[in-house]
mmCIF file of C-alpha atoms in Angstrom:
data_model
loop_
_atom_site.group_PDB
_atom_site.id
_atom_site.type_symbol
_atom_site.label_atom_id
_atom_site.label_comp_id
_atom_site.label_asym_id
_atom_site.label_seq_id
_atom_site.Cartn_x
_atom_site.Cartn_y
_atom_site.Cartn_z
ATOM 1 C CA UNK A 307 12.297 -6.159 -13.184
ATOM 2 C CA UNK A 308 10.634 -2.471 -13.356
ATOM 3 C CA UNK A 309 12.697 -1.004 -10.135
ATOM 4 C CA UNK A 310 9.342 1.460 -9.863
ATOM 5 C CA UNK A 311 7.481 -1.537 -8.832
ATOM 6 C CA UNK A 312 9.640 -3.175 -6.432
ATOM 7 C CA UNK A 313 9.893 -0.040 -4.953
ATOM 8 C CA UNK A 314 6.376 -0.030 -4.693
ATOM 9 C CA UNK A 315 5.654 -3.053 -3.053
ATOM 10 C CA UNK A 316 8.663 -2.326 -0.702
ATOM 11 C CA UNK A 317 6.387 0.844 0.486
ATOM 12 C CA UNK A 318 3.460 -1.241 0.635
ATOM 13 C CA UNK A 319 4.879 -3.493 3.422
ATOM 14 C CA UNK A 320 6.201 -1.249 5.234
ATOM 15 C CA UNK A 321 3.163 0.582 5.890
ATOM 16 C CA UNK A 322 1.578 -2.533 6.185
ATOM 17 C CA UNK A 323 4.330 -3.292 8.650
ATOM 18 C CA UNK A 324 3.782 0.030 10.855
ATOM 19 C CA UNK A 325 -0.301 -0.024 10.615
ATOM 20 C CA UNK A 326 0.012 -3.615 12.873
ATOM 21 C CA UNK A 327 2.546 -2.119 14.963
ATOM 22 C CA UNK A 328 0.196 1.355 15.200
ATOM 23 C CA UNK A 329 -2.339 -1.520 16.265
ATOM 24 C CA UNK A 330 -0.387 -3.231 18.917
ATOM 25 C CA UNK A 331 0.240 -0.171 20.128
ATOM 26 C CA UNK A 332 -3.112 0.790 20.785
ATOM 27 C CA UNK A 333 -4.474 -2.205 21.406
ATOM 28 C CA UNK A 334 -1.183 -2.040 24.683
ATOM 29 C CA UNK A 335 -2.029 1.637 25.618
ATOM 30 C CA UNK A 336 -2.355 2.854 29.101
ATOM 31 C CA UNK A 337 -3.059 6.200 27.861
ATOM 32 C CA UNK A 338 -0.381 8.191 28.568
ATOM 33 C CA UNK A 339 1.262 10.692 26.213
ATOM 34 C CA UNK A 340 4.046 8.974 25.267
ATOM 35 C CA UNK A 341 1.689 5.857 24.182
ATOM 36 C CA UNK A 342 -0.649 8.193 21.739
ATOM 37 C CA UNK A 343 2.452 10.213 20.386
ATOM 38 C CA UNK A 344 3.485 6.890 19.228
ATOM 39 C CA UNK A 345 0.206 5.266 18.013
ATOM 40 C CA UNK A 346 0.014 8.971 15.908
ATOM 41 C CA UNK A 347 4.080 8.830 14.435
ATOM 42 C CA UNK A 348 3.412 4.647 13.564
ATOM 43 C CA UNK A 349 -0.083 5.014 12.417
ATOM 44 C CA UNK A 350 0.520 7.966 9.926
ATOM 45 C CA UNK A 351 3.652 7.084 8.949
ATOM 46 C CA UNK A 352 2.015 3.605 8.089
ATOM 47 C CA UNK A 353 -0.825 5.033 6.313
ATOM 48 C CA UNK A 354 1.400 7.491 4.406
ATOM 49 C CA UNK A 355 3.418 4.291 3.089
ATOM 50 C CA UNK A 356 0.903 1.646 2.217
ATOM 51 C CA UNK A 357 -1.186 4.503 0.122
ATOM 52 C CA UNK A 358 2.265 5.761 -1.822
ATOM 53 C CA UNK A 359 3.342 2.417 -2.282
ATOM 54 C CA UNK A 360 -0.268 1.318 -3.902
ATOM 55 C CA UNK A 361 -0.060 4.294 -5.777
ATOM 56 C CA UNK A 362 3.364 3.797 -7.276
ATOM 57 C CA UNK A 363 2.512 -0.061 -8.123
ATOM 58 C CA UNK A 364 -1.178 1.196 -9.843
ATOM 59 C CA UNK A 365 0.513 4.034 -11.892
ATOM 60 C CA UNK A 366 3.382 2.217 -13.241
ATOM 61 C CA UNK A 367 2.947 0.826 -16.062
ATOM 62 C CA UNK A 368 4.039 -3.132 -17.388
ATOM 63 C CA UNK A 369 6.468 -3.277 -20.537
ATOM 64 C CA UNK A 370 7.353 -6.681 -21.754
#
């Protein structure tokens, strides 16, 4: 198993983890700053994650 790609994956759902959270967030916000400082930090941090983790999967490379 290439550790690069379970790595990779790992990433993946975590972002994919914090983007629903980032959503359940906003989707529960009164407004306040406390609410958008945290729909920012989850939704960021998510996005940061799933896009390194599908780039890590797509640029490594499968040896047999």
């Amino acid at each position: 198993m290439n550790v690069k790609r379970i790595f990779g994956t790992l990433l993946t759902i975590l972002g994919i983890i914090s983007l629903i959270y980032a959503a359940i967030v906003f989707a529960n916000t009164s407004g306040t700053t406390r609410d958008v400082k945290s729909l920012v930090i989850y939704g960021v941090l998510g996005l940061l994650f799933f896009i390194s983790g599908i780039g890590l999967i797509k640029a490594t490379k499968d040896e047999a």
